[in-house]
Each structure stands twice: as C-alpha cells, then as structure tokens.
mmCIF file of C-alpha atoms in Angstrom:
data_model
loop_
_atom_site.group_PDB
_atom_site.id
_atom_site.type_symbol
_atom_site.label_atom_id
_atom_site.label_comp_id
_atom_site.label_asym_id
_atom_site.label_seq_id
_atom_site.Cartn_x
_atom_site.Cartn_y
_atom_site.Cartn_z
ATOM 1 C CA MET A 1 -11.215 19.141 12.004
ATOM 2 C CA ASP A 2 -9.548 22.351 10.813
ATOM 3 C CA THR A 3 -8.662 23.170 7.429
ATOM 4 C CA ARG A 4 -4.720 22.483 8.121
ATOM 5 C CA GLU A 5 -5.536 19.033 9.584
ATOM 6 C CA ILE A 6 -7.657 18.091 6.642
ATOM 7 C CA GLN A 7 -4.765 19.213 4.144
ATOM 8 C CA ARG A 8 -2.286 17.174 6.138
ATOM 9 C CA ARG A 9 -4.612 14.132 5.954
ATOM 10 C CA LEU A 10 -5.078 14.739 2.355
ATOM 11 C CA ASP A 11 -1.253 15.030 1.683
ATOM 12 C CA THR A 12 -0.714 11.802 3.475
ATOM 13 C CA VAL A 13 -3.522 9.970 1.677
ATOM 14 C CA TRP A 14 -2.427 11.421 -1.755
ATOM 15 C CA ARG A 15 1.320 10.317 -1.140
ATOM 16 C CA MET A 16 0.133 6.800 -0.485
ATOM 17 C CA GLU A 17 -2.739 6.333 -3.105
ATOM 18 C CA SER A 18 -1.695 8.472 -6.092
ATOM 19 C CA PRO A 19 0.493 5.828 -7.713
ATOM 20 C CA ARG A 20 -2.262 3.289 -7.546
ATOM 21 C CA LEU A 21 -4.676 5.930 -8.719
ATOM 22 C CA ILE A 22 -2.725 6.770 -11.886
ATOM 23 C CA ALA A 23 -2.031 3.262 -12.403
ATOM 24 C CA ARG A 24 -5.853 2.311 -12.437
ATOM 25 C CA LEU A 25 -6.732 5.277 -14.690
ATOM 26 C CA ALA A 26 -3.884 4.718 -17.154
ATOM 27 C CA ARG A 27 -5.171 1.239 -17.534
ATOM 28 C CA MET A 28 -8.751 2.455 -18.286
ATOM 29 C CA LEU A 29 -7.708 5.233 -20.708
ATOM 30 C CA GLY A 30 -4.628 4.078 -22.342
ATOM 31 C CA ASP A 31 -3.182 7.477 -21.843
ATOM 32 C CA LEU A 32 -0.749 8.588 -19.072
ATOM 33 C CA ASP A 33 -1.347 12.356 -19.525
ATOM 34 C CA SER A 34 -4.955 11.770 -18.987
ATOM 35 C CA ALA A 35 -4.479 9.528 -16.234
ATOM 36 C CA GLU A 36 -2.278 12.092 -14.236
ATOM 37 C CA GLU A 37 -4.891 14.982 -15.223
ATOM 38 C CA LEU A 38 -7.748 12.934 -13.725
ATOM 39 C CA ALA A 39 -6.016 12.135 -10.701
ATOM 40 C CA GLN A 40 -5.058 15.646 -10.049
ATOM 41 C CA ASP A 41 -8.731 16.722 -10.707
ATOM 42 C CA ALA A 42 -9.634 13.901 -7.950
ATOM 43 C CA LEU A 43 -7.190 15.679 -5.774
ATOM 44 C CA VAL A 44 -8.826 19.070 -6.248
ATOM 45 C CA ALA A 45 -12.222 17.695 -5.665
ATOM 46 C CA ALA A 46 -11.209 16.544 -2.362
ATOM 47 C CA LEU A 47 -9.845 19.821 -1.550
ATOM 48 C CA GLU A 48 -13.259 21.502 -2.320
ATOM 49 C CA HIS A 49 -15.544 18.949 -0.551
ATOM 50 C CA TRP A 50 -13.645 17.331 2.439
ATOM 51 C CA PRO A 51 -13.474 20.914 4.557
ATOM 52 C CA ARG A 52 -17.241 20.953 4.037
ATOM 53 C CA GLN A 53 -18.218 17.368 4.245
ATOM 54 C CA GLY A 54 -15.515 15.866 6.361
ATOM 55 C CA VAL A 55 -12.855 13.475 5.506
ATOM 56 C CA PRO A 56 -14.437 10.143 4.280
ATOM 57 C CA ASP A 57 -13.950 6.865 6.209
ATOM 58 C CA ASN A 58 -12.183 5.493 3.217
ATOM 59 C CA PRO A 59 -10.221 8.526 1.794
ATOM 60 C CA GLY A 60 -8.281 6.299 -0.820
ATOM 61 C CA ALA A 61 -11.652 4.858 -1.978
ATOM 62 C CA TRP A 62 -13.114 8.306 -2.157
ATOM 63 C CA LEU A 63 -10.241 9.526 -4.474
ATOM 64 C CA MET A 64 -10.488 6.487 -6.630
ATOM 65 C CA THR A 65 -14.230 6.534 -7.085
ATOM 66 C CA THR A 66 -14.129 10.255 -7.914
ATOM 67 C CA ALA A 67 -11.461 9.871 -10.322
ATOM 68 C CA GLN A 68 -13.048 6.648 -12.031
ATOM 69 C CA ARG A 69 -16.223 8.373 -12.603
ATOM 70 C CA ARG A 70 -14.495 11.308 -14.454
ATOM 71 C CA ALA A 71 -12.603 8.907 -16.399
ATOM 72 C CA ILE A 72 -15.782 7.071 -17.367
ATOM 73 C CA ASP A 73 -17.281 10.535 -18.681
ATOM 74 C CA LEU A 74 -13.915 11.120 -20.687
ATOM 75 C CA LEU A 75 -14.311 7.715 -22.376
ATOM 76 C CA ARG A 76 -17.819 8.468 -23.357
ATOM 77 C CA GLN A 77 -17.001 11.918 -24.490
ATOM 78 C CA ARG A 78 -14.312 10.174 -26.581
ATOM 79 C CA ARG A 79 -16.992 7.556 -28.067
ATOM 80 C CA LEU A 80 -19.272 10.192 -28.958
ATOM 81 C CA HIS A 81 -16.716 12.398 -30.610
ATOM 82 C CA ALA A 82 -15.244 9.799 -32.455
ATOM 83 C CA GLY A 83 -17.967 7.470 -32.941
ATOM 84 C CA LYS A 84 -15.734 4.329 -32.773
ATOM 85 C CA GLN A 85 -16.534 1.130 -30.964
ATOM 86 C CA GLU A 86 -12.837 0.925 -29.877
ATOM 87 C CA ALA A 87 -13.268 3.649 -26.968
ATOM 88 C CA MET A 88 -16.360 1.677 -26.054
ATOM 89 C CA ALA A 89 -14.858 -1.603 -25.665
ATOM 90 C CA ARG A 90 -12.345 0.016 -23.252
ATOM 91 C CA GLU A 91 -15.232 1.615 -20.837
ATOM 92 C CA PRO A 92 -15.143 -0.267 -17.713
ATOM 93 C CA ASP A 93 -19.042 -0.568 -17.471
ATOM 94 C CA HIS A 94 -19.263 -1.905 -20.922
ATOM 95 C CA GLN A 95 -20.551 -5.415 -21.358
ATOM 96 C CA GLY A 96 -18.876 -6.493 -24.669
ATOM 97 C CA SER A 97 -16.564 -9.632 -24.531
ATOM 98 C CA VAL A 98 -13.724 -7.515 -25.721
ATOM 99 C CA VAL A 99 -13.019 -5.725 -22.613
ATOM 100 C CA ARG A 100 -13.655 -8.952 -20.672
ATOM 101 C CA ASP A 101 -11.119 -11.008 -23.050
ATOM 102 C CA HIS A 102 -8.763 -8.096 -22.456
ATOM 103 C CA GLU A 103 -9.088 -8.179 -18.849
ATOM 104 C CA ARG A 104 -8.611 -11.592 -18.284
ATOM 105 C CA GLU A 105 -5.430 -11.522 -20.816
ATOM 106 C CA VAL A 106 -3.901 -8.789 -18.532
ATOM 107 C CA GLU A 107 -4.733 -10.740 -15.199
ATOM 108 C CA ASP A 108 -3.361 -13.831 -16.306
ATOM 109 C CA ALA A 109 -0.040 -11.953 -17.543
ATOM 110 C CA ILE A 110 0.690 -9.640 -14.476
ATOM 111 C CA GLY A 111 -2.137 -9.352 -12.255
ATOM 112 C CA ASP A 112 -1.115 -6.159 -10.414
ATOM 113 C CA ASP A 113 -2.326 -2.691 -11.404
ATOM 114 C CA LEU A 114 0.719 -0.849 -10.325
ATOM 115 C CA LEU A 115 3.241 -3.644 -11.411
ATOM 116 C CA ARG A 116 1.367 -3.611 -14.693
ATOM 117 C CA LEU A 117 1.970 0.034 -15.406
ATOM 118 C CA LEU A 118 5.470 -0.206 -14.362
ATOM 119 C CA PHE A 119 6.105 -2.582 -17.132
ATOM 120 C CA VAL A 120 4.322 -0.376 -19.354
ATOM 121 C CA ALA A 121 6.025 2.799 -18.563
ATOM 122 C CA CYS A 122 9.363 0.775 -18.820
ATOM 123 C CA HIS A 123 9.150 0.927 -22.679
ATOM 124 C CA PRO A 124 12.206 0.251 -24.746
ATOM 125 C CA VAL A 125 11.579 3.234 -26.698
ATOM 126 C CA LEU A 126 12.687 5.146 -23.767
ATOM 127 C CA PRO A 127 16.367 5.338 -22.358
ATOM 128 C CA ALA A 128 16.656 3.243 -19.261
ATOM 129 C CA ASP A 129 17.423 6.349 -17.147
ATOM 130 C CA ALA A 130 14.314 8.158 -18.373
ATOM 131 C CA ARG A 131 12.180 4.985 -17.761
ATOM 132 C CA VAL A 132 13.194 4.730 -14.259
ATOM 133 C CA ALA A 133 12.863 8.409 -13.554
ATOM 134 C CA LEU A 134 9.281 8.684 -15.013
ATOM 135 C CA THR A 135 8.083 5.645 -13.145
ATOM 136 C CA LEU A 136 9.562 6.618 -9.899
ATOM 137 C CA ARG A 137 7.620 10.173 -10.313
ATOM 138 C CA LEU A 138 4.232 9.169 -11.552
ATOM 139 C CA LEU A 139 3.722 5.568 -10.415
ATOM 140 C CA CYS A 140 5.745 5.425 -7.263
ATOM 141 C CA GLY A 141 4.613 9.000 -5.821
ATOM 142 C CA LEU A 142 8.303 10.013 -5.340
ATOM 143 C CA SER A 143 9.409 13.569 -5.624
ATOM 144 C CA THR A 144 11.794 15.189 -8.378
ATOM 145 C CA ALA A 145 14.028 15.806 -5.302
ATOM 146 C CA GLU A 146 13.976 12.341 -4.021
ATOM 147 C CA ILE A 147 14.475 10.805 -7.337
ATOM 148 C CA ALA A 148 17.479 13.188 -7.934
ATOM 149 C CA ARG A 149 18.966 12.172 -4.578
ATOM 150 C CA ALA A 150 18.857 8.524 -5.979
ATOM 151 C CA PHE A 151 20.530 9.297 -9.074
ATOM 152 C CA LEU A 152 22.977 11.579 -7.677
ATOM 153 C CA LEU A 153 21.863 14.323 -9.945
ATOM 154 C CA PRO A 154 20.536 17.804 -9.988
ATOM 155 C CA GLU A 155 16.871 18.352 -9.723
ATOM 156 C CA PRO A 156 16.407 20.216 -13.129
ATOM 157 C CA THR A 157 18.143 17.321 -14.712
ATOM 158 C CA ILE A 158 15.565 14.937 -13.442
ATOM 159 C CA ALA A 159 12.687 17.076 -14.232
ATOM 160 C CA GLN A 160 13.806 17.511 -17.831
ATOM 161 C CA ARG A 161 14.359 13.693 -17.988
ATOM 162 C CA ILE A 162 10.759 13.118 -17.164
ATOM 163 C CA VAL A 163 9.334 15.672 -19.315
ATOM 164 C CA ARG A 164 11.186 14.309 -22.237
ATOM 165 C CA ALA A 165 9.969 10.563 -21.474
ATOM 166 C CA LYS A 166 6.514 11.638 -21.255
ATOM 167 C CA ARG A 167 6.756 13.706 -24.651
ATOM 168 C CA THR A 168 8.386 10.780 -26.286
ATOM 169 C CA LEU A 169 5.640 8.339 -25.282
ATOM 170 C CA ALA A 170 2.953 10.702 -26.682
ATOM 171 C CA GLU A 171 4.789 11.491 -29.721
ATOM 172 C CA ARG A 172 5.443 7.950 -30.681
ATOM 173 C CA GLY A 173 1.964 7.036 -30.152
ATOM 174 C CA ILE A 174 2.964 4.391 -27.524
ATOM 175 C CA PRO A 175 0.066 2.159 -26.600
ATOM 176 C CA PHE A 176 -0.427 1.663 -22.942
ATOM 177 C CA GLU A 177 -1.006 -2.022 -23.251
ATOM 178 C CA VAL A 178 0.556 -4.792 -21.080
ATOM 179 C CA PRO A 179 3.609 -6.454 -22.702
ATOM 180 C CA ARG A 180 3.201 -10.092 -23.751
ATOM 181 C CA ARG A 181 5.060 -12.475 -21.102
ATOM 182 C CA ARG A 182 8.016 -13.083 -23.728
ATOM 183 C CA ALA A 183 8.491 -9.222 -23.828
ATOM 184 C CA LEU A 184 8.767 -8.690 -20.196
ATOM 185 C CA PRO A 185 12.571 -9.621 -19.661
ATOM 186 C CA GLN A 186 13.670 -6.688 -21.974
ATOM 187 C CA ARG A 187 11.808 -4.386 -19.348
ATOM 188 C CA LEU A 188 12.590 -6.157 -16.190
ATOM 189 C CA ARG A 189 15.739 -4.583 -15.309
ATOM 190 C CA SER A 190 14.282 -1.161 -15.301
ATOM 191 C CA VAL A 191 11.346 -2.476 -13.312
ATOM 192 C CA LEU A 192 13.753 -3.790 -10.797
ATOM 193 C CA GLU A 193 15.355 -0.780 -10.312
ATOM 194 C CA VAL A 194 12.326 1.285 -9.883
ATOM 195 C CA VAL A 195 11.183 -1.164 -7.032
ATOM 196 C CA TYR A 196 14.910 -0.860 -5.699
ATOM 197 C CA LEU A 197 14.930 2.716 -5.404
ATOM 198 C CA VAL A 198 11.211 3.015 -3.955
ATOM 199 C CA PHE A 199 12.450 0.384 -1.202
ATOM 200 C CA ASN A 200 15.563 2.493 -0.430
ATOM 201 C CA GLU A 201 13.654 5.746 -0.194
ATOM 202 C CA GLY A 202 11.185 3.836 2.312
ATOM 203 C CA TYR A 203 13.960 2.527 4.304
ATOM 204 C CA ALA A 204 16.047 5.744 4.628
ATOM 205 C CA ALA A 205 13.892 8.751 3.649
ATOM 206 C CA SER A 206 15.804 11.607 1.950
ATOM 207 C CA HIS A 207 13.566 14.363 3.132
ATOM 208 C CA GLY A 208 10.899 14.968 5.764
ATOM 209 C CA GLU A 209 10.466 14.512 9.636
ATOM 210 C CA ASP A 210 10.668 10.687 9.638
ATOM 211 C CA TRP A 211 13.666 8.383 9.344
ATOM 212 C CA MET A 212 11.782 5.778 7.613
ATOM 213 C CA ARG A 213 8.621 5.579 5.225
ATOM 214 C CA PRO A 214 7.520 2.248 5.956
ATOM 215 C CA ALA A 215 4.522 2.427 3.494
ATOM 216 C CA LEU A 216 7.008 2.607 0.563
ATOM 217 C CA CYS A 217 8.818 -0.260 1.889
ATOM 218 C CA GLU A 218 5.779 -2.487 2.031
ATOM 219 C CA GLU A 219 4.847 -1.507 -1.270
ATOM 220 C CA ALA A 220 8.032 -2.313 -2.811
ATOM 221 C CA LEU A 221 8.195 -5.604 -0.941
ATOM 222 C CA ARG A 222 4.767 -6.389 -2.313
ATOM 223 C CA LEU A 223 5.808 -5.597 -5.884
ATOM 224 C CA GLY A 224 8.683 -7.715 -5.228
ATOM 225 C CA ARG A 225 6.531 -10.571 -4.067
ATOM 226 C CA VAL A 226 4.352 -10.402 -7.305
ATOM 227 C CA LEU A 227 7.300 -10.435 -9.460
ATOM 228 C CA ALA A 228 8.820 -13.454 -7.712
ATOM 229 C CA ALA A 229 5.511 -15.431 -8.450
ATOM 230 C CA LEU A 230 5.429 -14.140 -11.973
ATOM 231 C CA LEU A 231 9.311 -14.998 -12.687
ATOM 232 C CA PRO A 232 10.265 -17.561 -10.013
ATOM 233 C CA ALA A 233 13.384 -18.582 -12.354
ATOM 234 C CA SER A 234 15.008 -15.097 -12.227
ATOM 235 C CA ALA A 235 18.032 -14.743 -10.108
ATOM 236 C CA PRO A 236 17.838 -11.092 -10.116
ATOM 237 C CA VAL A 237 14.131 -10.966 -8.985
ATOM 238 C CA LEU A 238 14.716 -13.426 -6.322
ATOM 239 C CA GLY A 239 17.918 -11.669 -5.234
ATOM 240 C CA LEU A 240 16.217 -8.103 -4.955
ATOM 241 C CA LEU A 241 13.276 -9.688 -2.987
ATOM 242 C CA ALA A 242 15.889 -11.229 -0.681
ATOM 243 C CA LEU A 243 17.697 -7.952 -0.034
ATOM 244 C CA MET A 244 14.601 -6.215 0.712
ATOM 245 C CA GLU A 245 13.324 -8.954 3.130
ATOM 246 C CA LEU A 246 16.753 -8.905 4.858
ATOM 247 C CA GLN A 247 16.844 -5.144 5.162
ATOM 248 C CA ALA A 248 13.033 -4.810 6.142
ATOM 249 C CA SER A 249 13.708 -7.251 8.988
ATOM 250 C CA ARG A 250 15.797 -4.602 10.820
ATOM 251 C CA MET A 251 13.049 -1.972 10.580
ATOM 252 C CA GLY A 252 11.592 -2.673 14.163
ATOM 253 C CA ALA A 253 15.091 -1.626 15.513
ATOM 254 C CA ARG A 254 16.163 1.388 13.402
ATOM 255 C CA THR A 255 14.128 3.913 15.688
ATOM 256 C CA ASP A 256 13.899 4.380 19.498
ATOM 257 C CA ALA A 257 10.697 4.951 21.236
ATOM 258 C CA GLN A 258 10.960 8.781 20.262
ATOM 259 C CA GLY A 259 11.494 7.997 16.656
ATOM 260 C CA ALA A 260 15.211 8.965 16.751
ATOM 261 C CA ALA A 261 17.450 6.703 14.246
ATOM 262 C CA VAL A 262 19.089 4.025 15.722
ATOM 263 C CA LEU A 263 22.311 3.133 13.523
ATOM 264 C CA LEU A 264 23.110 -0.748 12.620
ATOM 265 C CA MET A 265 25.845 -1.201 14.989
ATOM 266 C CA GLU A 266 23.678 0.148 18.038
ATOM 267 C CA GLN A 267 20.535 -1.768 17.262
ATOM 268 C CA ASP A 268 18.946 -4.325 19.625
ATOM 269 C CA ARG A 269 19.079 -7.211 17.351
ATOM 270 C CA SER A 270 16.346 -9.075 19.491
ATOM 271 C CA ARG A 271 13.897 -6.677 17.736
ATOM 272 C CA TRP A 272 15.009 -7.978 14.193
ATOM 273 C CA ASP A 273 12.224 -10.120 12.552
ATOM 274 C CA TRP A 274 14.013 -13.401 12.406
ATOM 275 C CA LEU A 275 11.189 -14.908 10.404
ATOM 276 C CA GLN A 276 11.691 -12.371 7.727
ATOM 277 C CA ILE A 277 15.375 -13.045 8.051
ATOM 278 C CA GLY A 278 14.642 -16.663 7.270
ATOM 279 C CA ARG A 279 12.620 -15.889 4.153
ATOM 280 C CA GLY A 280 15.400 -13.550 2.984
ATOM 281 C CA GLN A 281 18.041 -16.229 3.185
ATOM 282 C CA ALA A 282 15.866 -19.046 1.489
ATOM 283 C CA LEU A 283 15.456 -16.528 -1.442
ATOM 284 C CA LEU A 284 19.160 -15.735 -1.535
ATOM 285 C CA GLU A 285 20.061 -19.399 -1.767
ATOM 286 C CA LYS A 286 17.661 -19.679 -4.485
ATOM 287 C CA ALA A 287 18.927 -16.895 -6.448
ATOM 288 C CA LEU A 288 22.572 -18.303 -6.090
ATOM 289 C CA ALA A 289 21.385 -21.860 -7.056
ATOM 290 C CA LEU A 290 20.142 -20.262 -10.313
ATOM 291 C CA GLY A 291 23.573 -18.816 -11.015
ATOM 292 C CA GLY A 292 23.233 -15.312 -9.821
ATOM 293 C CA GLY A 293 26.306 -15.032 -7.975
ATOM 294 C CA ASP A 294 27.508 -12.133 -9.807
ATOM 295 C CA ASP A 295 24.347 -10.386 -10.048
ATOM 296 C CA ALA A 296 24.164 -6.807 -8.385
ATOM 297 C CA TYR A 297 21.037 -7.500 -6.229
ATOM 298 C CA VAL A 298 22.107 -11.011 -5.208
ATOM 299 C CA LEU A 299 25.450 -9.553 -4.072
ATOM 300 C CA GLN A 300 23.832 -6.932 -2.026
ATOM 301 C CA ALA A 301 21.382 -9.588 -0.589
ATOM 302 C CA ALA A 302 24.633 -11.618 0.317
ATOM 303 C CA ILE A 303 25.921 -8.604 2.200
ATOM 304 C CA ALA A 304 22.665 -8.320 4.086
ATOM 305 C CA ALA A 305 22.896 -11.992 4.838
ATOM 306 C CA CYS A 306 26.259 -11.421 6.523
ATOM 307 C CA HIS A 307 24.780 -8.751 8.924
ATOM 308 C CA ALA A 308 21.632 -11.048 9.508
ATOM 309 C CA ARG A 309 24.012 -13.976 10.552
ATOM 310 C CA ALA A 310 25.659 -11.948 13.215
ATOM 311 C CA ARG A 311 23.152 -12.173 16.367
ATOM 312 C CA ARG A 312 25.644 -9.410 18.054
ATOM 313 C CA ALA A 313 27.375 -6.605 16.173
ATOM 314 C CA ASP A 314 30.695 -7.669 17.196
ATOM 315 C CA ARG A 315 30.514 -10.886 15.440
ATOM 316 C CA THR A 316 29.882 -9.238 12.057
ATOM 317 C CA ASP A 317 32.305 -10.757 9.299
ATOM 318 C CA TRP A 318 33.588 -7.391 7.919
ATOM 319 C CA ALA A 319 36.136 -9.096 6.077
ATOM 320 C CA ARG A 320 33.524 -11.058 4.054
ATOM 321 C CA ILE A 321 31.462 -7.739 3.510
ATOM 322 C CA ALA A 322 34.360 -5.902 2.413
ATOM 323 C CA GLN A 323 34.963 -8.668 -0.332
ATOM 324 C CA LEU A 324 31.660 -8.765 -1.489
ATOM 325 C CA TYR A 325 31.394 -4.851 -1.823
ATOM 326 C CA ALA A 326 34.696 -5.333 -4.034
ATOM 327 C CA ARG A 327 32.991 -7.792 -6.066
ATOM 328 C CA LEU A 328 29.831 -5.635 -6.373
ATOM 329 C CA ALA A 329 31.962 -2.685 -7.136
ATOM 330 C CA ARG A 330 33.008 -4.601 -10.327
ATOM 331 C CA VAL A 331 29.498 -5.576 -11.212
ATOM 332 C CA MET A 332 27.765 -2.373 -10.568
ATOM 333 C CA PRO A 333 30.341 0.590 -10.652
ATOM 334 C CA SER A 334 29.256 3.345 -8.440
ATOM 335 C CA PRO A 335 30.521 5.858 -5.966
ATOM 336 C CA VAL A 336 28.126 4.724 -3.249
ATOM 337 C CA VAL A 337 29.128 1.310 -3.509
ATOM 338 C CA GLU A 338 32.767 2.474 -3.038
ATOM 339 C CA LEU A 339 31.677 4.387 -0.097
ATOM 340 C CA ASN A 340 30.020 1.483 1.535
ATOM 341 C CA ARG A 341 33.296 -0.609 0.518
ATOM 342 C CA ALA A 342 35.277 2.044 2.605
ATOM 343 C CA VAL A 343 32.920 1.491 5.772
ATOM 344 C CA ALA A 344 33.504 -2.412 5.432
ATOM 345 C CA VAL A 345 37.266 -2.179 5.212
ATOM 346 C CA ALA A 346 37.517 0.460 7.963
ATOM 347 C CA ARG A 347 35.587 -2.149 10.252
ATOM 348 C CA ALA A 348 37.637 -5.130 9.022
ATOM 349 C CA GLN A 349 41.026 -3.552 8.731
ATOM 350 C CA GLY A 350 41.093 -0.232 10.726
ATOM 351 C CA PRO A 351 40.420 3.546 9.417
ATOM 352 C CA GLN A 352 44.041 3.593 7.925
ATOM 353 C CA ALA A 353 43.244 1.215 5.288
ATOM 354 C CA ALA A 354 39.961 2.862 4.530
ATOM 355 C CA TRP A 355 41.236 6.201 4.298
ATOM 356 C CA PRO A 356 42.737 6.073 0.757
ATOM 357 C CA LEU A 357 39.494 4.768 -0.697
ATOM 358 C CA LEU A 358 37.675 7.673 0.927
ATOM 359 C CA GLU A 359 40.169 10.210 -0.434
ATOM 360 C CA ALA A 360 39.651 8.874 -3.903
ATOM 361 C CA LEU A 361 35.808 9.442 -3.629
ATOM 362 C CA GLN A 362 36.555 12.817 -2.581
ATOM 363 C CA GLN A 363 38.626 13.470 -5.559
ATOM 364 C CA ASP A 364 36.224 11.967 -7.723
ATOM 365 C CA GLY A 365 33.448 14.798 -6.831
ATOM 366 C CA ARG A 366 30.275 12.943 -7.505
ATOM 367 C CA LEU A 367 29.583 12.655 -3.808
ATOM 368 C CA ASP A 368 30.459 16.207 -2.861
ATOM 369 C CA ASP A 369 26.842 16.935 -1.877
ATOM 370 C CA TYR A 370 26.305 13.576 -0.560
ATOM 371 C CA ALA A 371 25.689 13.757 3.150
ATOM 372 C CA PRO A 372 26.669 10.045 3.857
ATOM 373 C CA LEU A 373 30.074 10.811 2.393
ATOM 374 C CA GLN A 374 30.834 13.410 4.877
ATOM 375 C CA ALA A 375 29.323 11.140 7.745
ATOM 376 C CA VAL A 376 31.788 8.453 6.808
ATOM 377 C CA ARG A 377 34.415 10.920 6.545
ATOM 378 C CA GLY A 378 33.738 12.273 10.199
ATOM 379 C CA ASP A 379 33.724 8.654 11.568
ATOM 380 C CA LEU A 380 37.007 7.824 10.024
ATOM 381 C CA LEU A 381 38.498 11.068 11.383
ATOM 382 C CA GLU A 382 37.267 10.529 14.891
ATOM 383 C CA HIS A 383 38.720 7.057 14.946
ATOM 384 C CA LEU A 384 41.983 8.443 13.689
ATOM 385 C CA GLY A 385 41.995 11.051 16.591
ATOM 386 C CA ARG A 386 41.517 13.951 14.433
ATOM 387 C CA ARG A 387 38.358 15.358 16.649
ATOM 388 C CA ASP A 388 38.102 18.806 15.225
ATOM 389 C CA GLU A 389 38.121 17.636 11.706
ATOM 390 C CA ALA A 390 35.687 14.859 12.389
ATOM 391 C CA ARG A 391 33.213 17.500 14.013
ATOM 392 C CA SER A 392 33.496 19.759 11.050
ATOM 393 C CA ALA A 393 32.524 16.740 8.676
ATOM 394 C CA PHE A 394 29.474 15.754 10.862
ATOM 395 C CA GLU A 395 28.168 19.526 10.904
ATOM 396 C CA ARG A 396 28.635 19.463 7.074
ATOM 397 C CA ALA A 397 26.969 16.164 6.790
ATOM 398 C CA ALA A 398 23.954 17.523 8.753
ATOM 399 C CA GLU A 399 23.829 20.516 6.413
ATOM 400 C CA LEU A 400 23.522 18.494 3.387
ATOM 401 C CA SER A 401 21.045 16.038 4.793
ATOM 402 C CA GLY A 402 17.265 16.671 3.880
ATOM 403 C CA ASN A 403 16.108 14.363 6.618
ATOM 404 C CA ALA A 404 15.346 15.836 9.879
ATOM 405 C CA ARG A 405 16.138 12.485 11.892
ATOM 406 C CA GLU A 406 19.357 12.185 10.119
ATOM 407 C CA ARG A 407 20.207 15.929 10.846
ATOM 408 C CA GLN A 408 19.362 15.421 14.499
ATOM 409 C CA ALA A 409 21.629 12.236 14.652
ATOM 410 C CA LEU A 410 24.677 13.874 12.827
ATOM 411 C CA ARG A 411 24.446 16.932 14.938
ATOM 412 C CA ALA A 412 24.582 14.889 18.149
ATOM 413 C CA ARG A 413 27.558 13.061 16.852
ATOM 414 C CA ALA A 414 29.277 16.640 15.940
ATOM 415 C CA ALA A 415 28.364 17.863 19.540
ATOM 416 C CA ASP A 416 29.808 14.654 21.217
ATOM 417 C CA LEU A 417 33.152 15.745 19.733
#
C-alpha cells in the first residue's frame, strides 16, 4: 500500500474515530485541551508507523490504545509532580475504590463516552451557540467550514467562537465531570442541537465527493437512542429521534447506482425502510402524547411523517406540510425554515403563491450564499416559464455548493434548460 493510500485510510479513520478518542481521553484526564493534544499525538504516531509497518487490522483500536498509553503516562507525570492522590485515583489502571465508584456513578447516569462528553462540553457557563460549536468541532468531528454552513455564518466567526469557548472552560476551571441527572435538562437543548446538526451533515454533506455521510447519521441515531433511553418522557428527545428515524429511512433511495443524488420526488419509495418509518411514527405519537405538539423537533418529525405516509410522490399532502412549516416558523424562526415553507407552498398552491416568500428571503440577505436558496429559485422560475433566469439560478447554486454530487445535480438542471 503506497503512502497516499495510507494517508487516505488514516484520514477516513481519523474522521470516524477522533470524536470517541477525544471523549475517552477527556474522561480520563478531565482536561479537554490535553485530550485534544494527545489525540493529535496519536495521529502523528500513526503517520510515522503505518507507512513502515502497514495499516493495522483495527486502526481505530490502534489509535485508541496509543492515545490511552500516552494519557496514562501523563497521569503518572502529574502524580509525580503534584504528589497528590487525586490524580492517582483517576488513573485507569489504579485499583482504588474511588475510581471504581466514580465509574459506576458515571455509567449509571449516562453510560456512553461520547454522549457523556456532549453533556460536559455543553456547560451553562458557555453561551448556547458556543457550546454547540465546540462540541461539533471537537467531539463530533465536523470541520469549521461544516459548522459555519450549519450556522449560516462565516468560518472565522465560528473559529473564534470555538477558541473563546475552550478558553472560557480553562479560565473558569470547569471540571470535566458528568452533571448529575437533575442537572441534565439545562444542558439538554444544546446536546439535542448538536445531535441534530451532526445528523443533518451526514444526511446532506456540505462538502466532499459524496452526497451523504452515513457514518454521521448512524452516530447521531445512536446518540438519539441512548438519549431516549435516558429521558423517555422528554418530547423533544423523542421528537428528534423520530425525525432522524424517518429521515434515515430514505437513505437507501437517495443515491443511484453511481452515487448521484436522487431528489425526494424522484425516489423509488419501495427502497425506503418501512420498518424504520414505523419506528419513527411510533416515536412521534409518543412525543405528541407527551404534549410536544409545538416543539421544533416534533414539528419537523410530523413533516417527515407526511412524506412517509405518501407511498407515491403525487400523494404527498403538501397543504398539510405547508401548514406545519408555518407553525415551525413561529416556534423556530429561521430563514431555512421559511425556504422550506416556500417549497411546500409552491407544491400545494403553485409557484406564484410561493414567489413572494422567496422574494422576502432574498431581501433578507442571510441566505445570499446558500446554495439551496438559488436551487429553489431556479425551480420556481422554471415552473413560471422563465427558463433563462432559472438556468442562471441553478448555475449560481452549483457555484455556491461545496458538495460534488450536489454540484453535479445542479449543473444537470441548468444544462436541461
């Protein structure tokens, strides 16, 4: 295997494993900066050893073992320098009862390294947007560019937000300890937002060669299921899990044999996972029974359920979907929600009815560099018979997109015009 192939393999493994690696190290060390530094050290070690020794059979385990050994060395150094029993009690191979009691307490509370660290990093001392940006970057493996796209903000703004969040945690001396169960609700909303954004990035990748990143969707679903077991009476938790189950049910139909994007209205619905749809619908019913009818995640799950109930695209209840988006816009005001509402109105009432909604978004300006806005504009213009303008809109959307498959689909729409 040549060096370039090894680098490619390592990049893939790192993207998948670094969040767990940082989560485990932070749990061991109680220090996010040290955890990130040792994770990077393990990456450098792989770059040094794998070209000579070959890629190990389980590269993720190799990285974890290497990083944990270095973490143990660091803990021993701390113990020697400080001469305190507290550092020794946190050491993984220490046999004292303190660490065993702490481990049992942690496992009883959450029971998942990555989810545990999401709750830790979403500390109330940080502003909500900083909590989400920090956890998305360090613990979910998203790049600054991907996070910036999710927030509709410039990359430097997100980078500064992450740096400030880490500095605040360090300056305030925030201990990396798991919050007690009674303290979980005040951090829950930020944790749910992280899981939601990770799933979205997996479902429609903002950058790269692939239309989707299924591993991110699977990780978000796993975290959602752990949360639902932990907080089974939380309507937002059940609503988010319902939404992800319903959306993920379509993944098998979202690409063709060549990996090209297949849009919702063109998908072969026999390829949807109807068992997963059933799980999502059951979760939605529970969330509604708990009084979550006006929760943002529950409303989005209800929209996804409308699509799931339509065995054929032409049977989609677009009028109902438009109504749900109008409610969602009141609960969670967002230009992206308004854009989706415009699409639903166009389907339900025609492009003329949706055009004022789109014009308002263009005047708003927050979506000026957002590829889907131009794609929707192109679609409406095409249906209005303004083909030249539609072609220009699709071309502009392709220029704005960071995803190769999305660019390909948009350029094909432009070429058809």
